[in-house]
Amino acid sequence: MGLEARSGTAPLLVARGLVRRFGSFTAVAGVDLELAAGEVFGLLGANGAGKTTTIRMLCGTLAPTAGSIVLDGIDVVRRPRAARARLGYAAQRFSLYGDLTVGENLGLYAGLYGLRGAARRARVRWALEALGLAPWAGTPAARLPPGHRRRLALAAAVLHRPRVLFLDEPTSGVDPLARQRLWELLYRLAGEGAAILVTTHHMEEALFCDRLALMHEGRVIAAGAPDDLRARVPAGTVLELEGAGDGGVRARLAARPEVAEVVPRAGRLRVRLRPGADPAAARAALAPLVAPARLVPAEPDFEDVFVALLAARGEAAA
Amino acid sequence: MRPAAVAAVALKEWRHLRRDPTSLALLFLMPAMLLALFGYAIRLDIREAPLGVLVESPDGAARALVADFDASAAFRVARHYRSRAALGAALARGEVWAGLVVPAGYARALVRGRARVQLLLDGTDANTARLLRNYAELVVQRHAEARGVAPPLALADRLWFNQARESRYAIVPGVITLVMAVVGTLMTALAITREREQGSLALLRASPLRRGELLAGKLVPYFVIGIADVALAAAAAVWVFDVPLRGSPAALMAVSALFLLVVMLQGTLISLQAPNQVMASQMATVTSFLPAFLLSGFIFAIENMPAAIRALTYVVPARYHVALSKAIFLKGAGPLLLWADVVALGAVAAAFGVAVWRRAARLGLLP
Amino acid sequence: MSAAVLARGLAAGYGGRAVVRDLALEVAPGEIFGLAGPDGAGKSTLLRVLVGELPPLAGEVRVLGARPGSPALRRAVAYMPAGYGLYPDLTVAENLDFFATLHGLGGAGRRARRAALLARVGLAGVEGRRAGALSGGMLQKLALACALVGAPRLLVLDEPTMGVDPLSRRAFWALLESVRGEGATVVVATASLEEAERCDRVGLMREGRLEAAGSPAELARVPGVRLLRVRARAPRAAAGLLAGIAGVRAVFPVGARLAVWADEGLAPEALRAALAARGETAEVEPARPGLHEAMLWRLAAEGAGDGP
């Protein structure tokens, strides 16, 4: 179901049957993942779905209760330290030193990865340039804008040219431009051959990924390319109001039993039908309520995908 | 102040406590531990205690006295020293439990019947010191009788550290003070800091809760626990450690309630000041345990302290409660007889109360 | 009717340092007003001023016609801070009862209110569960129930749906709509511009200031340019080609597609032809910008954020 890495390339990361329990609580309940070079892979889900626990296991900082992880040929579970040299990890919380400058932080991390002398200077200079941090080199990290702080964390994670890069919520709380630039950076790093795994709880960000997995309560409920996943929303269950409706149209639609919700989106009203509603019958029933405007099928977003998948599991009925 | 709101805060506080077994256990185990530590660590019988000896002019008479000490069941001569300083240092290190100084001219003084030898004791363990002194007196007396020296050879002792010569009788009532100071301050020091750390203070600020309701609600459950601790400690003093309670139990509980209020207000003040729980518990320990241990007259007699430190003890509330607790336990005094200490405690309580009330204004709750 | 929230020349911050500066804001009664902006823009600070948790450094603020934090407002204004601030070791019922008592409810009235609220937010049946053991979505519902316990006229929410699953988010917004339907005003902060579109009006915050306020449709309108969506065989190579085409103003790769901002006059067919002339066959279709797209364009157009 789309869990396999892109065809034609050997996967850089293969995880099988990952399970992690904390006492009686199961944070991750059997996750399989494959990641190829050049690929940006997203792990989407709400807080508590198991994203961070999964990423920490993949990085070798948390031992799985069960399952296997092979990263660039190295068994991460048995040899986490050897794997560490081939992976980069930027945690959700900013974990660099706020009182050191951007340049000092990067110099420190380059040193921690064993880079010395000219090689270290060259690599730090590369990172400053590549991530657009050069004008900020002398600024204490604590005084960076949030978006640039994420970039610095990313820079520190790529200094040692890792084959696989793990980023936990790299775009949370940044402005739209910073978010866009961060994704473009990831595309560039992937273009240079890295495999990148990103977690996010913003459903809208799914479209940025080459492939993604939707996590819910410790499990992957679906995985694949964004368009493949959108195709799993039953056709015609997401509608948009085309043409001018009067002021009361939103309330009239929302009051109908077959309508789950009506929300404004990009200047139009978006109507989501309740899971299980018959799209054709619903459209016919709703048409007189909106005339002279029309309800037309719309491209579902990832909230719709998520809700449809949960409905298929029988969880959205409640 | 709305009683229902106070009750709601108190109930909530009690639930926090009940669901956190470690802190609940701490509130009852810590007093038991302190009592056991200070009550049981006191020795009842001594054999072959190591004795350091300084003979300033060696002669037959001095040697005979030292030999009698060595021959006694209680002592054995561990080592001879050449100076008082060396002997004192050995005592401080615990190499010897007591020091015997036979002064120059001892033999001549003995003939004239005015001989005195000195005994140095480590007073940190008051009970041991007292026992050693009794044994030494016995040895000296027998020695004098055997020589037919009259009037008998005298023993001048000097107690190091615990100059008040306190023993279990006097220490256990003081432990009650210590228990209250530590438990009372620590419990309340965390009460408001926790709300701040959890983020719940933001919700309380935006609610109709008033400052007085929060403070009263926080103090009530801890006051009840503190009083229970006092009662348990007093009961243990009487029935486990056989310390006589000569005064009235009601008087003891009354002055303890006043002292409990003082330490709880002190803890609340810390809670209003400290940025996090770790800091709060450190501040509570430093400002309650240390003064209550060192400056209250609990072990170290206040009258023997240097004047500057003695002056400092007047601002240590524990000092007044130690005095009251000892007087009620051992002398059977009523609190009215000790009105000055009661008034002093009341004054500290009022001062802390005002400080808490003012500082709490910054919480941002309704006045 | 006078404004539910009115601020003029407002400055607020911590330790004398202003996080919010020279801010003017007006929220009409009965509307759902969204405060959108990145972390550090001053959203939370502004909300804390509105609920009376933080005294302003300068300027004028009126909430429901009164000074924030005044006794009457503590009953009329409810607050749901980021992270919710509930007691994790207390149960659902105990948390709710506690806040109900602070609002002067007791006995049968409190029990009735608890039952009604828990039923309304969908937590009936889990009264005895500890708040700390709830899922993110359930905890969020409990926090809303606690906020509603005093029947507030103004509800102030700080990133209430951060990190909750889409189903819980939908349920939450449906509840907000129903609260508003009863006449309450809602001010809600969010870091997500997609979510902000659900509000009647939105204030865009940046670096402590309110940059713009209006309906999502107004704010998403960008004169003089249009948004086109391009799906190419090799999207990352196509980005370079697009940048060289006349009339193309900005190109943003989004996964397998490209969001292209172009002069209003550039038709989709013309762009497709221009790409074809450069050897790239692509689908080009017009797209309607939402708040997020419009904001992205504005930030890029002014060249924001690339230097200290």
PDB file of N, CA and C in Angstrom, chain A residues 30-73:
ATOM      1  N   GLY A  30       3.452  -1.063  15.604  1.00  0.00           N
ATOM      2  CA  GLY A  30       3.686  -1.810  14.380  1.00  0.00           C
ATOM      3  C   GLY A  30       3.738  -0.917  13.158  1.00  0.00           C
ATOM      4  N   VAL A  31       4.881  -0.281  12.933  1.00  0.00           N
ATOM      5  CA  VAL A  31       5.032   0.627  11.801  1.00  0.00           C
ATOM      6  C   VAL A  31       6.097   0.073  10.849  1.00  0.00           C
ATOM      7  N   ASP A  32       5.778   0.050   9.539  1.00  0.00           N
ATOM      8  CA  ASP A  32       6.734  -0.321   8.493  1.00  0.00           C
ATOM      9  C   ASP A  32       6.991   0.898   7.621  1.00  0.00           C
ATOM     10  N   LEU A  33       8.264   1.156   7.325  1.00  0.00           N
ATOM     11  CA  LEU A  33       8.602   2.310   6.488  1.00  0.00           C
ATOM     12  C   LEU A  33       9.755   1.969   5.572  1.00  0.00           C
ATOM     13  N   GLU A  34       9.742   2.580   4.374  1.00  0.00           N
ATOM     14  CA  GLU A  34      10.893   2.484   3.490  1.00  0.00           C
ATOM     15  C   GLU A  34      11.162   3.842   2.911  1.00  0.00           C
ATOM     16  N   LEU A  35      12.421   4.215   2.847  1.00  0.00           N
ATOM     17  CA  LEU A  35      12.798   5.546   2.386  1.00  0.00           C
ATOM     18  C   LEU A  35      13.930   5.419   1.386  1.00  0.00           C
ATOM     19  N   ALA A  36      13.766   6.067   0.200  1.00  0.00           N
ATOM     20  CA  ALA A  36      14.808   5.986  -0.823  1.00  0.00           C
ATOM     21  C   ALA A  36      15.594   7.285  -0.882  1.00  0.00           C
ATOM     22  N   ALA A  37      16.780   7.222  -1.475  1.00  0.00           N
ATOM     23  CA  ALA A  37      17.592   8.420  -1.669  1.00  0.00           C
ATOM     24  C   ALA A  37      16.820   9.396  -2.543  1.00  0.00           C
ATOM     25  N   GLY A  38      16.920  10.666  -2.256  1.00  0.00           N
ATOM     26  CA  GLY A  38      16.286  11.686  -3.076  1.00  0.00           C
ATOM     27  C   GLY A  38      14.825  11.896  -2.776  1.00  0.00           C
ATOM     28  N   GLU A  39      14.347  11.301  -1.715  1.00  0.00           N
ATOM     29  CA  GLU A  39      12.920  11.324  -1.437  1.00  0.00           C
ATOM     30  C   GLU A  39      12.622  12.135  -0.179  1.00  0.00           C
ATOM     31  N   VAL A  40      11.560  12.940  -0.226  1.00  0.00           N
ATOM     32  CA  VAL A  40      11.082  13.634   0.967  1.00  0.00           C
ATOM     33  C   VAL A  40       9.815  12.921   1.423  1.00  0.00           C
ATOM     34  N   PHE A  41       9.906  12.318   2.594  1.00  0.00           N
ATOM     35  CA  PHE A  41       8.827  11.477   3.099  1.00  0.00           C
ATOM     36  C   PHE A  41       8.199  12.141   4.313  1.00  0.00           C
ATOM     37  N   GLY A  42       6.882  12.217   4.341  1.00  0.00           N
ATOM     38  CA  GLY A  42       6.206  12.876   5.458  1.00  0.00           C
ATOM     39  C   GLY A  42       5.541  11.886   6.392  1.00  0.00           C
ATOM     40  N   LEU A  43       5.615  12.196   7.679  1.00  0.00           N
ATOM     41  CA  LEU A  43       4.896  11.412   8.679  1.00  0.00           C
ATOM     42  C   LEU A  43       3.877  12.371   9.276  1.00  0.00           C
ATOM     43  N   LEU A  44       2.598  12.163   8.927  1.00  0.00           N
ATOM     44  CA  LEU A  44       1.556  13.095   9.333  1.00  0.00           C
ATOM     45  C   LEU A  44       0.690  12.509  10.429  1.00  0.00           C
ATOM     46  N   GLY A  45       0.302  13.347  11.358  1.00  0.00           N
ATOM     47  CA  GLY A  45      -0.615  12.871  12.377  1.00  0.00           C
ATOM     48  C   GLY A  45      -0.745  13.884  13.489  1.00  0.00           C
ATOM     49  N   ALA A  46      -1.742  13.668  14.351  1.00  0.00           N
ATOM     50  CA  ALA A  46      -1.964  14.578  15.471  1.00  0.00           C
ATOM     51  C   ALA A  46      -0.876  14.355  16.511  1.00  0.00           C
ATOM     52  N   ASN A  47      -0.791  15.291  17.472  1.00  0.00           N
ATOM     53  CA  ASN A  47       0.096  15.067  18.608  1.00  0.00           C
ATOM     54  C   ASN A  47      -0.350  13.801  19.324  1.00  0.00           C
ATOM     55  N   GLY A  48       0.605  12.963  19.684  1.00  0.00           N
ATOM     56  CA  GLY A  48       0.242  11.741  20.373  1.00  0.00           C
ATOM     57  C   GLY A  48      -0.029  10.580  19.437  1.00  0.00           C
ATOM     58  N   ALA A  49       0.104  10.801  18.115  1.00  0.00           N
ATOM     59  CA  ALA A  49      -0.143   9.718  17.169  1.00  0.00           C
ATOM     60  C   ALA A  49       1.046   8.761  17.095  1.00  0.00           C
ATOM     61  N   GLY A  50       2.197   9.184  17.608  1.00  0.00           N
ATOM     62  CA  GLY A  50       3.375   8.320  17.611  1.00  0.00           C
ATOM     63  C   GLY A  50       4.479   8.765  16.670  1.00  0.00           C
ATOM     64  N   LYS A  51       4.367   9.978  16.130  1.00  0.00           N
ATOM     65  CA  LYS A  51       5.362  10.446  15.160  1.00  0.00           C
ATOM     66  C   LYS A  51       6.741  10.608  15.783  1.00  0.00           C
ATOM     67  N   THR A  52       6.795  11.329  16.906  1.00  0.00           N
ATOM     68  CA  THR A  52       8.096  11.593  17.514  1.00  0.00           C
ATOM     69  C   THR A  52       8.728  10.313  18.047  1.00  0.00           C
ATOM     70  N   THR A  53       7.921   9.443  18.615  1.00  0.00           N
ATOM     71  CA  THR A  53       8.448   8.162  19.099  1.00  0.00           C
ATOM     72  C   THR A  53       9.042   7.376  17.936  1.00  0.00           C
ATOM     73  N   THR A  54       8.350   7.365  16.796  1.00  0.00           N
ATOM     74  CA  THR A  54       8.850   6.656  15.622  1.00  0.00           C
ATOM     75  C   THR A  54      10.189   7.237  15.173  1.00  0.00           C
ATOM     76  N   ILE A  55      10.242   8.566  15.061  1.00  0.00           N
ATOM     77  CA  ILE A  55      11.456   9.211  14.573  1.00  0.00           C
ATOM     78  C   ILE A  55      12.614   8.947  15.532  1.00  0.00           C
ATOM     79  N   ARG A  56      12.338   8.937  16.816  1.00  0.00           N
ATOM     80  CA  ARG A  56      13.426   8.702  17.784  1.00  0.00           C
ATOM     81  C   ARG A  56      13.941   7.271  17.695  1.00  0.00           C
ATOM     82  N   MET A  57      13.061   6.345  17.374  1.00  0.00           N
ATOM     83  CA  MET A  57      13.523   4.958  17.188  1.00  0.00           C
ATOM     84  C   MET A  57      14.374   4.856  15.930  1.00  0.00           C
ATOM     85  N   LEU A  58      13.916   5.525  14.861  1.00  0.00           N
ATOM     86  CA  LEU A  58      14.654   5.459  13.596  1.00  0.00           C
ATOM     87  C   LEU A  58      16.052   6.068  13.747  1.00  0.00           C
ATOM     88  N   CYS A  59      16.177   7.066  14.624  1.00  0.00           N
ATOM     89  CA  CYS A  59      17.468   7.725  14.835  1.00  0.00           C
ATOM     90  C   CYS A  59      18.366   6.958  15.797  1.00  0.00           C
ATOM     91  N   GLY A  60      17.828   5.925  16.415  1.00  0.00           N
ATOM     92  CA  GLY A  60      18.642   5.170  17.355  1.00  0.00           C
ATOM     93  C   GLY A  60      18.750   5.823  18.716  1.00  0.00           C
ATOM     94  N   THR A  61      17.909   6.826  19.016  1.00  0.00           N
ATOM     95  CA  THR A  61      17.972   7.418  20.348  1.00  0.00           C
ATOM     96  C   THR A  61      16.971   6.771  21.300  1.00  0.00           C
ATOM     97  N   LEU A  62      16.108   5.921  20.757  1.00  0.00           N
ATOM     98  CA  LEU A  62      15.137   5.224  21.597  1.00  0.00           C
ATOM     99  C   LEU A  62      15.061   3.782  21.086  1.00  0.00           C
ATOM    100  N   ALA A  63      15.287   2.832  21.972  1.00  0.00           N
ATOM    101  CA  ALA A  63      15.278   1.439  21.535  1.00  0.00           C
ATOM    102  C   ALA A  63      13.849   0.976  21.313  1.00  0.00           C
ATOM    103  N   PRO A  64      13.568   0.316  20.181  1.00  0.00           N
ATOM    104  CA  PRO A  64      12.206  -0.187  19.966  1.00  0.00           C
ATOM    105  C   PRO A  64      11.927  -1.381  20.873  1.00  0.00           C
ATOM    106  N   THR A  65      10.657  -1.547  21.228  1.00  0.00           N
ATOM    107  CA  THR A  65      10.253  -2.736  21.979  1.00  0.00           C
ATOM    108  C   THR A  65      10.336  -3.957  21.060  1.00  0.00           C
ATOM    109  N   ALA A  66       9.997  -3.740  19.790  1.00  0.00           N
ATOM    110  CA  ALA A  66      10.124  -4.810  18.801  1.00  0.00           C
ATOM    111  C   ALA A  66      10.334  -4.169  17.437  1.00  0.00           C
ATOM    112  N   GLY A  67      10.883  -4.965  16.512  1.00  0.00           N
ATOM    113  CA  GLY A  67      11.040  -4.470  15.149  1.00  0.00           C
ATOM    114  C   GLY A  67      12.496  -4.271  14.778  1.00  0.00           C
ATOM    115  N   SER A  68      12.712  -4.047  13.465  1.00  0.00           N
ATOM    116  CA  SER A  68      14.077  -3.885  12.978  1.00  0.00           C
ATOM    117  C   SER A  68      14.185  -2.609  12.163  1.00  0.00           C
ATOM    118  N   ILE A  69      15.381  -2.003  12.195  1.00  0.00           N
ATOM    119  CA  ILE A  69      15.646  -0.796  11.417  1.00  0.00           C
ATOM    120  C   ILE A  69      17.020  -0.955  10.766  1.00  0.00           C
ATOM    121  N   VAL A  70      17.060  -0.838   9.447  1.00  0.00           N
ATOM    122  CA  VAL A  70      18.346  -0.850   8.755  1.00  0.00           C
ATOM    123  C   VAL A  70      18.492   0.471   8.011  1.00  0.00           C
ATOM    124  N   LEU A  71      19.567   1.194   8.327  1.00  0.00           N
ATOM    125  CA  LEU A  71      19.804   2.509   7.731  1.00  0.00           C
ATOM    126  C   LEU A  71      21.132   2.468   6.996  1.00  0.00           C
ATOM    127  N   ASP A  72      21.091   2.636   5.684  1.00  0.00           N
ATOM    128  CA  ASP A  72      22.304   2.622   4.871  1.00  0.00           C
ATOM    129  C   ASP A  72      23.162   1.395   5.197  1.00  0.00           C
ATOM    130  N   GLY A  73      22.482   0.257   5.369  1.00  0.00           N
ATOM    131  CA  GLY A  73      23.204  -0.989   5.618  1.00  0.00           C
ATOM    132  C   GLY A  73      23.556  -1.253   7.076  1.00  0.00           C
TER     133      GLY A  73
END
